[in-house]
Every structure is written in C-alpha cells, then in structure tokens.
Amino acid sequence: MRNNFAKEFLYPISICFLFFLNFNCSKNNIIETTSTDKNIVDYLVDNSSRFSLLINILEKTNTDGYLNAYGTYTFFAPTNDAINLWLKDSSYSTIDQVPVNTLNDFVKIHLVKDTLSSSDFTDGKLPSITLYGQYLITDVTLQSGKAYYRINRRALVTSVDNRLGNGLVHEIDHVIVPEKNNLADRLKNDPRYSIFYASLISTGLIDSLNFYHSQDTTRDWVTVLAESDSVYNSLGITSYDQLYKKYSNTGNPKLYYDSLHMYIGYHLIPGLRYLADIVTSTSLPTYTSSEVVTVKTDGQTVLLNEDEFNGNIEPGIGISRNYSDVLAENGTIHDLQGDLYIKIRQPTAVYFDVADQPELRKIVALFRKQGKSQEFTDPTQFSGINWNGGSITYTCAPSSSADYFVYNDYFAIELRSSVVQWVEFTTPFIVKGKYKVWVCYRRGGRNQTTQTLVDSVSLPKLFDYGEYYPAGLAEDVAEAQGYKRYMSYPYTATTNTSKLVGTVDITTSSTHKVRFVAISNTTGGAANRFNVDMVQFIPADQDQQWPRFNKDGSVYYK
C-alpha cells in the first residue's frame, strides 16, 4: 500500500514534466489528441466570482497549468467563502501570507487523480486517494431540511458532478484540512477514550501509534478499534486501575504475554482499514500474535467476532459509524459499541457441509429439494466458493437414489486439468489447533488424482476421488490406511468414503480456505466427477471415526 501512496504523491513539477513529454510525443497528431472541452481551470475562471482565491492558490503553486491540461482528475473546489474561513482559522489575513508548502498541501488534499462522481460518495472512504496521501471520507447530512454530501464530516458539497474535459469538479463550502495529528495524539486528546489511552501507555503499545507516516514510510499504518469510557462504564469499569485488575495476570502489562497487553494488542490492526475495507474482510489480523478479529455484516451494521461455534451464535460487537473512520496522520480509529476481548477456545471438530452455501439457501426452489439440480458457471455468484474453468453443479439426490449424502445434497465437479483445474471453499469458523483433514465424497467413475491445500499450504497426501472404501477391512485398520466411513448407513457400502489428506496446523481462529487441485486429466465427462459432500477438520487427538451422519443431516453417535 505504501507503494501506491508513493505513486500518487507526485510533485507538481513532475506532473508538469509528464504533460510536457506527452505533448511533445504526440505533436504530429495534435488535432486528434486535444479537445475543445473546457477543463478544470477554465471552469474556475468562468466562475471566478466564487473561485478567485482558489485560482490565486493554483497560480502560486504552479498547478494551474496541469489542471488545465489533459488528465483524469477530481477536484474538490472550495469557494471564496470557504477559503476566507480557512484563512481566519489559520490566523492568516491573505493568501500571500500562507507559506508555499502549505499551499501545495492545500492543493494536494483537494485533488484526486481519478474521476470520482457522486455515485462514488458512499458512506465511507472514497475509492481513490488524494495527492496529499490521505483518503477522504464521505457521508450524507441534513442541513435546513436538505440533504448534502459531506467530506471529512465538515465540508458540504454544494454543487456536484461538474463534468469537464479533464475530470470532475465538486464545489465545497469548507476547506479540507489534512490531518496532522497521529493516532496517539488523537486518542490522547479525546476524553472519551481516557481508560483505553491509559492502557496503551501502560502496555507500551502507545509506541506503535506515536509516529508520523510522512516522516517514516517504513512503518505501516495502524487501525485502532477503540473502546470508549462509556463502554467500560457499562461493564462496571470506571478507571484504568479496574481494567488493569480485570486483565493483567502478571502485574507487568508491558510483557507481551501479559493478558492486558494481549487484550490491548487485540484492538490494534496492522494497515489502513476504513469501514469500507473492514466490511469486505472476513477476518482482521491483530497485534496479538495468532489472534484475529472476525467480521460480519448485518444490514448496515458491522459486527466483530459474531461467530457460530458449536451450533450457537455468539453475539458480535458493533462498530459505531458516527464515531468511526476517524482520520489520523498514520491511520484511522473506529469506535466499538461493546467490549472486544480474546475468546479462549479449545480445538473443536468442524464438519463442513460444502453444499450449505448462503446463496443456495436463498434459492428455495432448489436448496435441499430432492431431485433438483442446477449448474453454475460464474464463481462470483458465491461468496464462499471459487473455481477456475468449467462449472460446478449443485445436486440434491432424489428420494429414490441409492446414493448417500448428508442432507442428500452435494457438488458435482469435473475436476481435471482440462476442465475445472481447481475449486476452493471457505470453511466455517475453525478454532486454532492441529487437525486431521478428511475429504468426504461419493466416488466418481474414473480414477483422478487430486491435491488438497489449506490456506495455500499443500497437504501431504494426494487422494483419488475414483477410489472405493476398502471393503473387508476392520475400521481401525482402514483408518490407519487413511480411510473411514462418514455416513451411518449402509454399513457395508463402499461408494461413499472419507479420505485422510493430512494434518494441518490452524494458526488463527477464523474461517479458512480449502482448495482441491486436479493433478491428472482422466476423461470420462459427467461420469467422472468429484462428488464432494463434506470436509471434516477433526482435532488430531480426538476420535476420528465418530460421530457419523444420516441422510437427513442428523448426527449419529457411537
């Protein structure tokens, strides 16, 4: 991400040079490469009664030239009234008194090297960064009964989508001011976070926030999930001392293994993550080693650590939109509506029914309707499945079928190197630990060698989805050879089997990726498909044989 910032953070003279070079290279075709459309500076000049001060700033920074040349820009143009307010707040009387470096920053924070229309003004950060190197955030606010877009919770957009030859101009009623305070200063100066800030001091983790990215680009941005005093008060915690007594188990919070240190580290996320970034993630890494925060959304609400565990939904912690996306020079701050703490869990078996997908559940005429089947060719239709080439088919076996699948349904995939090269599923939540991984399937019509990967790590045992269950072997002997039954009935069938593909160390409690890759290319068409039913992650030190499953999805214990 730092490289992207660097690419965007161009000095005006560099941009002028690029335009000069582009002009000279294309001078033989000048009629074809120029346009009579008015550009950004033309627009400002035509409306100089509102923008004379802004034109003066562009001239003093020598940026008027390239803003009137070819390009794709979005310019948030503050009016004369807006600039006069800014001058007053900054203790300047005229533009001439403002240092040129400050004026350069002024231009950069208002300028995006991309065309962003009002359709991009979603509730959160804009998709492209300013030339200053900070993102802008947008929302909608009511003023005198009228709805306005608002930039950085301050500047109202009074005129939108003025489309010109080299981009767009949006007029604003306040100057956008770059954020100069770092995360440590923002939290220190906000009385809502006095307990949380004291915890950052005591653990020493404040040092992770007390730097300036513009001065040290080797350090990554940081995202803070902050808890207000009111959240702690609701838990009966009214001071740092009480929080210390609740969490610190060593008496020295600066120790990385102290519980308070780990608790505060769990609130620090490496990287710059606005709400718009968080909602597209399934989990977030933290400063506490091997501990992640899971992410879900419920309508407009972002929920952290709302996980389904052992069949129960654990309520998540919401993020307050009104107090989140708080900008800092080296990151951003989000406000939590509850206490976010590390959940101590023991490794637990996960019996992953791959055909249980949220998108399929919405197709009520298809999902688990016996005798129904549908082919899918577009992976983007699914949030938890991806594949390369060909198609996958969801099937719910008819009641007359002699096949045995959990809930009667499965995916049929022509997994071979000339058709579907690989297919990947997102697992349910898995607690960190060591697990044996079992692939449960009904054999295909031909032998087909397949590799399994978990989180891009290859498991040691290839499997052949054309294999039968080894008839005649005692169950403990079959298990020793990497086979087991996963269906409760029939007891002697060999077409449905479960194959051990290896043991994996799950290092973070979260969802994970399991991928199946075609190694060979045995032909056979529809008769030679990977009929995958389940993937089981069972703690390595627990019983691998039981429980088993019935066709109706119920669990059968020994």
XYZ file of C-alpha atoms in Angstrom:
558
model
C 0.000 0.000 0.000
C 2.879 2.355 0.699
C 3.971 1.982 -2.919
C 0.520 3.035 -4.105
C 0.683 6.125 -1.922
C 4.104 6.945 -3.306
C 2.890 6.675 -6.864
C 0.046 9.070 -6.186
C 2.082 11.543 -4.141
C 3.551 13.396 -7.105
C 5.118 16.788 -7.000
C 3.567 19.343 -9.343
C 6.775 19.752 -11.317
C 6.836 16.026 -12.020
C 3.301 16.134 -13.342
C 4.091 19.166 -15.467
C 7.020 17.286 -16.932
C 4.822 14.318 -17.815
C 2.337 16.546 -19.582
C 5.126 18.320 -21.426
C 6.553 14.988 -22.511
C 3.125 13.714 -23.599
C 2.533 16.882 -25.633
C 5.842 16.638 -27.490
C 5.416 12.946 -28.220
C 2.007 13.485 -29.790
C 2.508 16.820 -31.542
C 2.100 15.279 -35.015
C -1.408 14.204 -34.048
C -2.327 17.287 -32.071
C -5.764 17.656 -33.632
C -6.658 14.106 -32.647
C -5.368 14.261 -29.054
C -6.702 17.622 -27.896
C -10.232 18.688 -27.125
C -12.179 21.908 -27.162
C -13.901 20.839 -23.909
C -13.315 23.179 -21.031
C -11.014 21.889 -18.332
C -10.916 22.397 -14.569
C -9.152 25.756 -14.518
C -11.439 27.003 -17.309
C -14.403 26.157 -15.100
C -12.913 28.060 -12.161
C -12.142 31.089 -14.325
C -15.656 31.075 -15.758
C -16.899 31.144 -12.166
C -14.220 33.450 -10.798
C -16.711 35.333 -8.664
C -16.769 32.206 -6.461
C -13.249 30.879 -7.054
C -10.845 33.828 -7.423
C -8.954 32.880 -4.255
C -8.642 29.256 -5.396
C -7.300 30.411 -8.773
C -4.733 32.522 -6.895
C -3.622 29.451 -4.920
C -3.248 27.382 -8.097
C -1.150 30.119 -9.677
C 1.107 30.469 -6.635
C 1.715 26.703 -6.559
C 2.207 26.495 -10.347
C -0.512 23.850 -10.544
C -2.927 25.792 -12.735
C -1.098 24.553 -15.842
C -1.552 20.828 -15.400
C -5.085 21.219 -14.015
C -5.942 22.806 -17.354
C -4.237 20.090 -19.376
C -5.236 16.572 -20.345
C -5.859 14.161 -17.476
C -8.430 12.470 -15.285
C -8.937 14.360 -12.034
C -11.466 15.031 -9.340
C -11.111 18.439 -7.720
C -12.972 19.406 -4.572
C -13.093 23.143 -5.107
C -13.560 25.351 -2.028
C -15.323 28.640 -2.699
C -14.008 32.073 -1.746
C -16.145 31.989 1.406
C -14.645 28.637 2.351
C -11.074 29.862 1.841
C -11.718 33.033 3.824
C -12.958 30.906 6.733
C -9.823 28.782 6.460
C -7.568 31.856 6.433
C -9.285 33.168 9.544
C -8.977 29.831 11.352
C -5.312 29.641 10.315
C -4.538 33.197 11.517
C -3.700 34.451 8.033
C -5.140 37.607 6.521
C -4.350 36.939 2.853
C -3.185 34.153 0.571
C 0.155 35.939 0.240
C 0.888 35.263 3.917
C 0.467 31.490 3.568
C 3.736 29.527 3.041
C 4.014 27.907 -0.382
C 4.479 24.458 1.188
C 1.153 24.882 2.973
C -0.493 25.930 -0.282
C 0.982 22.879 -2.031
C -0.572 20.672 0.639
C -3.814 22.605 0.207
C -3.981 21.674 -3.477
C -2.963 18.052 -2.926
C -5.592 17.331 -0.261
C -8.350 18.618 -2.584
C -7.162 16.727 -5.662
C -7.632 13.061 -6.643
C -6.020 11.618 -9.737
C -9.176 9.775 -10.754
C -12.697 10.717 -11.829
C -14.995 10.271 -8.834
C -18.629 11.167 -9.323
C -21.283 11.475 -6.633
C -22.124 7.798 -7.206
C -18.770 7.066 -5.515
C -19.802 9.042 -2.430
C -20.784 6.058 -0.357
C -20.837 6.174 3.425
C -17.106 5.838 3.999
C -13.811 6.414 2.257
C -13.542 7.353 -1.390
C -12.046 4.604 -3.558
C -9.013 6.668 -4.626
C -6.526 8.591 -2.514
C -5.704 12.292 -2.706
C -2.371 13.544 -3.995
C -1.612 14.519 -0.415
C -1.601 10.849 0.561
C -4.728 10.723 2.719
C -8.099 9.280 1.858
C -11.239 11.374 2.102
C -14.419 10.065 3.689
C -17.943 10.969 2.681
C -21.372 10.781 4.241
C -24.752 12.442 3.876
C -26.055 15.062 6.285
C -29.194 17.173 6.582
C -28.867 20.958 6.689
C -32.036 23.043 6.931
C -34.048 20.083 5.736
C -31.857 19.485 2.671
C -29.536 16.502 2.164
C -25.912 17.201 1.302
C -22.884 15.070 0.666
C -20.206 15.881 3.226
C -16.433 15.466 3.008
C -14.476 14.506 6.144
C -17.569 15.335 8.233
C -17.024 19.046 7.613
C -17.185 20.287 4.022
C -20.623 20.245 2.387
C -20.680 19.536 -1.345
C -22.816 22.389 -2.665
C -22.513 21.536 -6.359
C -21.719 18.026 -7.609
C -20.609 16.320 -10.792
C -19.490 19.306 -12.846
C -18.032 17.247 -15.675
C -15.193 18.766 -17.692
C -12.682 17.738 -20.294
C -10.113 16.544 -17.756
C -12.292 15.413 -14.889
C -14.873 16.498 -12.362
C -15.284 19.468 -10.048
C -17.315 19.293 -6.848
C -17.816 22.637 -5.100
C -17.468 22.617 -1.288
C -18.253 25.167 1.426
C -15.265 24.440 3.707
C -11.601 23.815 3.045
C -10.444 20.220 3.550
C -7.646 20.286 6.115
C -5.038 17.475 6.113
C -4.919 15.550 9.358
C -1.642 16.336 11.126
C -2.184 14.505 14.439
C -1.079 10.906 14.737
C -3.118 8.164 16.379
C -1.516 8.632 19.783
C -2.407 12.336 19.777
C -5.953 11.755 18.527
C -6.668 9.308 21.347
C -4.908 11.414 23.963
C -6.924 14.486 23.043
C -10.285 12.706 23.034
C -11.659 12.446 26.587
C -13.997 9.647 25.502
C -11.035 7.239 25.478
C -9.216 8.069 28.728
C -9.217 4.462 30.052
C -8.244 2.966 26.694
C -5.475 5.547 26.263
C -4.102 4.847 29.768
C -3.984 1.150 28.816
C -1.988 1.959 25.691
C 0.504 3.840 27.882
C 0.836 1.092 30.484
C 1.347 -1.666 27.919
C 3.843 0.342 25.891
C 1.706 -0.195 22.803
C 1.310 3.562 22.531
C 4.710 3.465 20.771
C 3.019 1.630 17.892
C 0.786 4.659 17.379
C 3.131 7.521 18.203
C 4.855 8.124 14.864
C 4.256 10.079 11.678
C 3.934 8.110 8.497
C 5.060 11.031 6.357
C 8.341 11.049 8.281
C 8.876 7.293 8.365
C 7.279 5.446 5.465
C 8.941 2.176 6.531
C 6.285 1.918 9.243
C 2.856 0.705 8.240
C -0.389 2.472 9.012
C -2.384 1.256 12.007
C -6.113 0.840 12.542
C -7.357 1.205 16.116
C -10.524 -0.450 17.447
C -11.067 1.860 20.396
C -13.354 1.360 23.383
C -14.858 4.453 24.981
C -15.161 5.098 28.709
C -18.924 4.635 28.380
C -18.419 1.062 27.152
C -16.158 0.302 30.104
C -18.571 2.041 32.488
C -21.366 -0.247 31.287
C -19.195 -3.155 32.443
C -18.626 -1.603 35.851
C -15.130 -0.387 34.933
C -14.725 3.287 35.773
C -10.934 3.627 35.832
C -7.774 2.232 34.319
C -6.930 0.570 37.643
C -10.084 -1.506 37.440
C -9.297 -2.561 33.868
C -5.756 -3.440 34.979
C -7.087 -5.626 37.803
C -9.506 -7.345 35.424
C -6.991 -8.248 32.720
C -3.359 -8.096 33.859
C -2.274 -11.544 35.014
C 1.456 -10.842 35.531
C 1.412 -7.409 37.122
C 3.555 -6.081 34.263
C 1.404 -5.091 31.253
C 4.495 -4.351 29.168
C 5.208 -8.093 28.901
C 3.926 -9.328 25.551
C 2.338 -12.372 27.200
C 0.555 -10.354 29.881
C -3.224 -10.622 29.436
C -3.762 -6.841 29.442
C -1.013 -6.401 26.845
C -2.627 -9.074 24.678
C -6.069 -7.530 25.200
C -4.951 -4.059 24.048
C -2.913 -5.533 21.187
C -6.107 -7.267 20.061
C -7.529 -3.787 19.373
C -4.698 -2.783 17.009
C -4.917 -3.840 13.359
C -1.914 -3.523 11.035
C -2.649 -1.491 7.902
C -5.053 1.267 6.963
C -8.580 -0.118 7.157
C -11.590 2.118 6.872
C -15.078 0.714 7.376
C -15.297 0.205 3.619
C -12.247 -2.070 3.878
C -13.410 -3.876 7.000
C -16.772 -4.901 5.556
C -15.024 -6.656 2.666
C -12.881 -8.740 5.046
C -13.816 -11.952 6.820
C -11.144 -11.515 9.468
C -8.563 -8.970 10.576
C -5.060 -9.693 11.896
C -4.127 -8.024 15.175
C -1.014 -7.046 17.105
C -1.654 -10.054 19.359
C 0.107 -12.964 17.676
C -2.135 -15.605 16.059
C -5.332 -13.878 17.203
C -7.721 -12.453 14.622
C -10.949 -10.485 14.765
C -13.720 -11.929 12.597
C -16.045 -9.664 10.600
C -19.681 -9.981 9.588
C -22.328 -7.504 8.471
C -25.985 -7.330 9.382
C -27.575 -4.801 7.064
C -25.690 -1.552 7.735
C -24.184 -2.858 10.971
C -20.610 -4.137 11.081
C -20.197 -6.880 13.686
C -16.897 -8.126 15.070
C -16.495 -11.645 16.476
C -20.058 -12.728 15.807
C -19.219 -16.379 15.307
C -21.143 -19.599 15.141
C -19.428 -22.016 17.479
C -20.708 -25.453 18.469
C -24.043 -24.637 16.878
C -24.538 -21.409 18.832
C -24.354 -17.825 17.573
C -22.078 -15.718 19.746
C -23.291 -12.077 19.615
C -20.850 -9.718 17.944
C -19.572 -6.271 18.834
C -20.873 -3.450 16.638
C -18.859 -0.551 15.249
C -20.393 2.892 15.708
C -20.467 4.563 12.293
C -20.878 8.050 13.773
C -17.580 7.831 15.651
C -15.600 5.676 13.223
C -13.394 6.381 10.219
C -11.695 8.992 12.401
C -8.691 10.186 10.427
C -5.157 10.351 11.784
C -1.874 11.082 10.057
C -0.776 7.464 10.450
C -4.030 5.524 10.481
C -7.669 5.553 11.462
C -9.810 4.944 14.548
C -13.084 3.042 14.864
C -15.364 3.210 17.882
C -16.652 -0.061 19.371
C -20.100 -0.432 20.907
C -19.022 -3.181 23.293
C -16.024 -4.910 24.837
C -13.856 -6.783 22.352
C -11.851 -9.492 24.066
C -9.919 -12.579 23.062
C -12.057 -15.699 23.289
C -10.297 -18.711 24.717
C -11.488 -21.815 22.911
C -10.312 -25.394 22.622
C -9.961 -27.035 19.192
C -13.331 -28.447 18.155
C -14.301 -30.667 15.229
C -15.793 -28.873 12.227
C -17.931 -30.957 9.881
C -18.124 -28.687 6.859
C -21.058 -29.399 4.545
C -19.720 -27.778 1.366
C -23.169 -27.597 -0.253
C -24.526 -25.430 2.546
C -23.909 -22.038 0.970
C -25.840 -18.818 1.780
C -26.506 -18.122 -1.892
C -28.052 -21.578 -2.343
C -30.213 -21.161 0.740
C -31.834 -18.183 -0.962
C -32.896 -20.365 -3.912
C -35.706 -22.022 -2.003
C -36.950 -23.996 -5.009
C -33.520 -25.642 -5.276
C -31.806 -25.881 -1.922
C -32.233 -29.352 -0.396
C -35.182 -30.058 -2.667
C -34.778 -33.703 -3.612
C -34.428 -34.338 -7.321
C -33.374 -30.740 -8.046
C -30.088 -29.743 -9.670
C -28.501 -26.585 -11.063
C -25.248 -25.851 -12.879
C -23.239 -22.728 -12.019
C -20.649 -21.240 -14.363
C -19.862 -17.953 -12.589
C -17.840 -18.122 -9.332
C -18.838 -14.551 -8.448
C -22.308 -15.870 -7.661
C -20.849 -17.308 -4.453
C -19.129 -15.640 -1.526
C -17.630 -18.896 -0.251
C -16.705 -20.780 -3.433
C -14.257 -20.064 -6.215
C -13.026 -22.150 -9.111
C -11.047 -21.932 -12.333
C -12.588 -23.168 -15.583
C -15.738 -25.088 -16.347
C -18.700 -25.231 -13.994
C -19.912 -26.821 -10.789
C -23.295 -28.460 -10.268
C -25.350 -28.437 -7.095
C -27.479 -31.574 -6.811
C -29.961 -32.811 -4.260
C -30.403 -36.519 -4.884
C -33.951 -37.772 -5.455
C -35.618 -39.872 -2.766
C -35.218 -42.940 -4.971
C -31.437 -42.522 -5.203
C -29.185 -45.198 -3.769
C -26.529 -42.539 -3.113
C -25.886 -41.381 0.437
C -25.089 -37.724 1.089
C -25.581 -35.540 4.150
C -28.909 -33.721 3.560
C -28.924 -35.611 0.234
C -27.012 -32.797 -1.492
C -23.519 -32.322 -2.872
C -21.464 -30.566 -5.531
C -20.520 -32.463 -8.692
C -17.334 -31.039 -10.201
C -15.471 -32.239 -13.277
C -12.173 -31.676 -11.512
C -9.469 -32.374 -14.025
C -6.762 -30.236 -15.555
C -8.592 -29.627 -18.853
C -11.931 -28.647 -17.291
C -12.087 -27.375 -13.687
C -8.440 -27.006 -12.710
C -9.232 -26.228 -9.059
C -12.098 -25.450 -6.728
C -11.836 -23.627 -3.390
C -14.244 -23.406 -0.461
C -14.309 -21.033 2.507
C -14.709 -23.066 5.676
C -16.798 -22.215 8.713
C -15.037 -20.799 11.767
C -12.235 -23.112 12.952
C -10.503 -22.702 16.310
C -6.726 -22.686 16.032
C -5.120 -26.057 16.677
C -3.881 -29.229 14.973
C -6.468 -31.034 12.843
C -6.708 -34.094 10.660
C -8.440 -33.242 7.392
C -10.872 -35.720 5.831
C -12.473 -35.331 2.396
C -15.895 -36.993 2.161
C -17.216 -37.908 -1.286
C -19.030 -40.423 -3.431
C -16.565 -41.985 -5.830
C -16.506 -40.807 -9.446
C -16.448 -43.059 -12.472
C -12.709 -42.826 -13.159
C -9.525 -42.544 -11.155
C -8.477 -38.923 -10.771
C -5.561 -37.738 -8.614
C -6.221 -34.611 -6.551
C -4.133 -32.358 -4.299
C -5.601 -30.616 -1.229
C -4.413 -27.263 0.112
C -5.474 -25.449 3.260
C -4.716 -21.708 3.222
C -2.394 -22.285 0.232
C -0.387 -24.949 2.105
C -0.273 -28.330 0.334
C -1.287 -31.300 2.458
C 0.983 -34.330 2.120
C -1.449 -36.970 0.853
C -2.909 -36.963 -2.633
C -6.267 -38.647 -3.000
C -8.102 -40.313 -5.857
C -11.802 -39.478 -5.960
C -12.397 -42.600 -8.009
C -11.412 -44.790 -5.072
C -13.804 -47.021 -3.158
C -13.823 -47.551 0.561
C -11.623 -50.636 1.176
C -14.128 -53.434 1.732
C -13.349 -56.151 4.230
C -11.032 -54.103 6.442
C -11.696 -53.540 10.106
C -12.473 -49.882 10.776
C -9.312 -49.246 12.797
C -7.211 -50.827 10.049
C -8.969 -48.736 7.393
C -8.363 -45.599 9.447
C -4.686 -46.462 9.738
C -4.596 -46.590 5.934
C -6.349 -43.224 5.650
C -9.971 -44.275 5.079
C -13.128 -44.087 7.174
C -16.882 -44.137 6.847
C -18.656 -40.846 7.436
C -22.249 -41.927 6.728
C -24.103 -44.002 9.310
C -25.814 -46.253 6.753
C -25.452 -48.519 4.844
C -22.802 -50.235 6.883
C -21.317 -52.195 4.000
C -21.424 -49.656 1.146
C -18.098 -48.737 -0.420
C -19.076 -45.912 -2.799
C -19.214 -43.191 -0.128
C -15.919 -42.794 1.643
C -13.796 -40.327 3.554
C -10.109 -39.964 2.762
C -7.464 -38.549 5.098
C -5.398 -35.971 3.192
C -3.121 -34.845 6.007
C -2.768 -32.997 9.287
C -2.766 -29.209 9.362
C -1.850 -26.601 11.947
C -4.573 -23.959 12.002
C -2.736 -20.962 13.456
C -5.620 -18.485 13.696
C -9.180 -18.910 14.906
C -11.144 -17.829 11.853
C -12.547 -19.071 8.577
C -10.052 -20.685 6.212
C -9.652 -21.783 2.602
C -9.577 -25.398 1.429
C -8.689 -25.942 -2.219
C -8.765 -29.064 -4.390
C -6.437 -29.083 -7.397
C -6.604 -31.503 -10.314
C -3.298 -33.311 -10.781
C -4.310 -35.652 -13.615
C -6.677 -35.386 -16.574
C -8.593 -38.637 -16.821
C -11.502 -38.319 -19.250
C -14.986 -39.505 -18.544
C -17.291 -36.479 -18.672
C -20.287 -36.483 -16.358
C -19.432 -39.994 -15.210
C -16.112 -38.788 -13.848
C -16.911 -36.057 -11.351
C -15.705 -35.146 -7.909
C -18.924 -35.615 -5.932
C -17.872 -33.752 -2.795
C -20.134 -33.862 0.245
C -18.140 -32.737 3.299
C -14.705 -31.711 4.504
C -14.055 -32.601 8.125
C -11.496 -30.901 10.371
C -11.120 -33.075 13.474
C -8.622 -32.311 16.266
C -5.710 -34.690 15.828
C -6.007 -36.059 19.371
C -9.747 -36.783 19.166
C -11.807 -39.704 17.835
C -11.717 -39.606 14.030
C -14.441 -42.205 13.402
C -17.403 -40.807 15.270
C -19.901 -39.223 15.044
C -21.321 -40.125 11.621
C -24.170 -38.618 9.661
C -27.568 -39.644 8.395
C -29.019 -38.637 5.036
C -31.367 -36.191 6.750
C -28.394 -34.372 8.253
C -28.857 -35.686 11.764
C -25.811 -36.832 13.707
C -25.374 -40.481 14.638
C -23.191 -41.177 17.680
C -21.499 -44.434 18.542
